[in-house]
C-alpha positions as a Python dict, from the first residue, in 0.01 Angstrom:
ca = {
    (1, 'X'): (0, 0, 0),
    (2, 'X'): (-215, 254, -216),
    (3, 'X'): (-490, 110, -403),
    (4, 'X'): (-776, 225, -587),
    (5, 'X'): (-1136, 195, -440),
    (6, 'X'): (-1378, 68, -696),
    (7, 'X'): (-1639, 300, -559),
    (8, 'X'): (-1417, 593, -685),
    (9, 'X'): (-1408, 480, -1060),
    (10, 'X'): (-1645, 554, -1342),
    (11, 'X'): (-1657, 609, -1720),
    (12, 'X'): (-1694, 984, -1801),
    (13, 'X'): (-1850, 1068, -2161),
    (14, 'X'): (-1841, 1408, -2362),
    (15, 'X'): (-2112, 1381, -2635),
    (16, 'X'): (-1933, 1686, -2830),
    (17, 'X'): (-1634, 1452, -2874),
    (18, 'X'): (-1387, 1724, -2780),
    (19, 'X'): (-1012, 1595, -2857),
    (20, 'X'): (-850, 1425, -2538),
    (21, 'X'): (-492, 1454, -2481),
    (22, 'X'): (-228, 1428, -2190),
    (23, 'X'): (-297, 1762, -2089),
    (24, 'X'): (-659, 1716, -2048),
    (25, 'X'): (-755, 1720, -1679),
    (26, 'X'): (-867, 1414, -1499),
    (27, 'X'): (-1265, 1458, -1477),
    (28, 'X'): (-1297, 1284, -1161),
    (29, 'X'): (-1070, 1540, -981),
    (30, 'X'): (-1148, 1853, -1214),
    (31, 'X'): (-1497, 1952, -1249),
    (32, 'X'): (-1603, 2202, -1500),
    (33, 'X'): (-1271, 2113, -1716),
    (34, 'X'): (-1297, 2112, -2075),
    (35, 'X'): (-1396, 1868, -2241),
    (36, 'X'): (-1715, 1853, -2037),
    (37, 'X'): (-1674, 1484, -1943),
    (38, 'X'): (-1967, 1356, -1745),
    (39, 'X'): (-1993, 1055, -1529),
    (40, 'X'): (-2233, 774, -1643),
    (41, 'X'): (-2541, 761, -1392),
    (42, 'X'): (-2594, 474, -1175),
    (43, 'X'): (-2292, 255, -1326),
    (44, 'X'): (-2156, -21, -1101),
    (45, 'X'): (-1879, -139, -1308),
    (46, 'X'): (-1620, 57, -1523),
    (47, 'X'): (-1351, -128, -1744),
    (48, 'X'): (-1072, -3, -1995),
    (49, 'X'): (-918, -286, -2190),
    (50, 'X'): (-600, -222, -2402),
    (51, 'X'): (-487, -486, -2632),
    (52, 'X'): (-192, -497, -2887),
    (53, 'X'): (-216, -718, -3196),
    (54, 'X'): (99, -915, -3263),
    (55, 'X'): (217, -1056, -3596),
    (56, 'X'): (460, -1334, -3657),
    (57, 'X'): (730, -1336, -3906),
    (58, 'X'): (915, -1640, -4049),
    (59, 'X'): (1233, -1618, -4215),
    (60, 'X'): (1550, -1806, -4285),
    (61, 'X'): (1876, -1647, -4118),
    (62, 'X'): (2185, -1700, -4332),
    (63, 'X'): (2507, -1795, -4169),
    (64, 'X'): (2844, -1680, -4316),
    (65, 'X'): (3063, -1930, -4479),
    (66, 'X'): (3399, -1998, -4330),
    (67, 'X'): (3708, -2163, -4461),
    (68, 'X'): (3586, -2501, -4358),
    (69, 'X'): (3196, -2449, -4389),
    (70, 'X'): (2953, -2382, -4641),
    (71, 'X'): (2690, -2122, -4547),
    (72, 'X'): (2367, -2255, -4390),
    (73, 'X'): (2003, -2143, -4360),
    (74, 'X'): (1835, -2138, -4014),
    (75, 'X'): (1459, -2126, -3976),
    (76, 'X'): (1369, -1802, -3745),
    (77, 'X'): (1065, -1666, -3613),
    (78, 'X'): (1007, -1324, -3482),
    (79, 'X'): (712, -1133, -3307),
    (80, 'X'): (624, -772, -3351),
    (81, 'X'): (356, -553, -3225),
    (82, 'X'): (83, -425, -3442),
    (83, 'X'): (-235, -208, -3400),
    (84, 'X'): (-358, -106, -3067),
    (85, 'X'): (-714, -148, -2975),
    (86, 'X'): (-899, 14, -2675),
    (87, 'X'): (-1255, -52, -2548),
    (88, 'X'): (-1412, 63, -2230),
    (89, 'X'): (-1693, -123, -2101),
    (90, 'X'): (-1960, -2, -1835),
    (91, 'X'): (-2249, -162, -1640),
    (92, 'X'): (-2508, -12, -1429),
    (93, 'X'): (-2845, -14, -1256),
    (94, 'X'): (-3117, 57, -1533),
    (95, 'X'): (-3312, 383, -1455),
    (96, 'X'): (-3487, 634, -1672),
    (97, 'X'): (-3414, 889, -1410),
    (98, 'X'): (-3195, 1188, -1528),
    (99, 'X'): (-2960, 1410, -1316),
    (100, 'X'): (-2785, 1717, -1433),
    (101, 'X'): (-2420, 1659, -1523),
    (102, 'X'): (-2426, 1314, -1587),
    (103, 'X'): (-2472, 1067, -1865),
    (104, 'X'): (-2795, 879, -1825),
    (105, 'X'): (-2911, 556, -2016),
    (106, 'X'): (-3127, 768, -2258),
    (107, 'X'): (-2831, 951, -2368),
    (108, 'X'): (-2634, 656, -2411),
    (109, 'X'): (-2887, 476, -2622),
    (110, 'X'): (-2915, 806, -2835),
    (111, 'X'): (-2551, 801, -2893),
    (112, 'X'): (-2532, 440, -3002),
    (113, 'X'): (-2840, 484, -3244),
    (114, 'X'): (-2680, 817, -3359),
    (115, 'X'): (-2349, 670, -3435),
    (116, 'X'): (-2203, 969, -3306),
    (117, 'X'): (-1826, 1014, -3192),
    (118, 'X'): (-1770, 1079, -2824),
    (119, 'X'): (-1493, 1160, -2583),
    (120, 'X'): (-1466, 920, -2311),
    (121, 'X'): (-1228, 824, -2002),
    (122, 'X'): (-1198, 592, -1725),
    (123, 'X'): (-1115, 801, -1424),
    (124, 'X'): (-1075, 760, -1039),
    (125, 'X'): (-1164, 1033, -794),
    (126, 'X'): (-868, 887, -577),
    (127, 'X'): (-621, 1147, -482),
    (128, 'X'): (-363, 1191, -779),
    (129, 'X'): (-547, 936, -964),
    (130, 'X'): (-470, 875, -1346),
    (131, 'X'): (-731, 878, -1599),
    (132, 'X'): (-721, 694, -1929),
    (133, 'X'): (-920, 787, -2233),
    (134, 'X'): (-968, 901, -2597),
    (135, 'X'): (-1204, 945, -2875),
    (136, 'X'): (-1427, 689, -2999),
    (137, 'X'): (-1801, 541, -3074),
    (138, 'X'): (-2048, 347, -2859),
    (139, 'X'): (-2092, -5, -3012),
    (140, 'X'): (-2318, -164, -2810),
    (141, 'X'): (-2572, -94, -2541),
    (142, 'X'): (-2786, -341, -2362),
    (143, 'X'): (-3066, -337, -2097),
    (144, 'X'): (-3112, -670, -1911),
    (145, 'X'): (-3360, -783, -1660),
    (146, 'X'): (-3468, -1111, -1485),
    (147, 'X'): (-3753, -1212, -1269),
    (148, 'X'): (-3773, -1078, -917),
    (149, 'X'): (-3419, -886, -979),
    (150, 'X'): (-3312, -510, -1076),
    (151, 'X'): (-3285, -430, -1426),
    (152, 'X'): (-2940, -352, -1527),
    (153, 'X'): (-2770, -207, -1849),
    (154, 'X'): (-2453, -229, -2020),
    (155, 'X'): (-2247, -48, -2294),
    (156, 'X'): (-1930, -83, -2487),
    (157, 'X'): (-1715, 211, -2646),
    (158, 'X'): (-1439, 147, -2889),
    (159, 'X'): (-1166, 410, -2936),
    (160, 'X'): (-1086, 513, -3276),
    (161, 'X'): (-709, 589, -3183),
    (162, 'X'): (-459, 516, -2911),
    (163, 'X'): (-560, 578, -2562),
    (164, 'X'): (-393, 860, -2370),
    (165, 'X'): (-320, 925, -1970),
    (166, 'X'): (-500, 1239, -1877),
    (167, 'X'): (-329, 1497, -1655),
    (168, 'X'): (-387, 1456, -1263),
}
């Protein structure tokens, strides 16, 4: 059975907000591809959540009249799919260190405060892995520390459109 090893998964970010489409190369498998998606430094958890809003419609369904019966109205409910929302969440070990070709904590903080659009994807280095992403904004950033524990950070990115599956 094929599985994805969690140690191979990361959130990749491009601060230049280049467009992402289904022809964009998976950054976990293709370094140097465009856009320049960089992995988040020291991340320990990467999550993508895709939700479809639903809405309910209530109406009365009329039945046809026949020679022996009058028409009737039957209450009916239907559900449909509305807007898709996508968020990517990441957690990691807090460090002010920087490393080339990665997205560090300071860069994430600057993107949150700057309210800039970014390109982002959830990807795995697993052979022939699929990556999912789009363009959006960092909506939150948190650094947390406890007594006698490592400091950690977390961030959330909300996509401004529907997610796409990137090319393998």
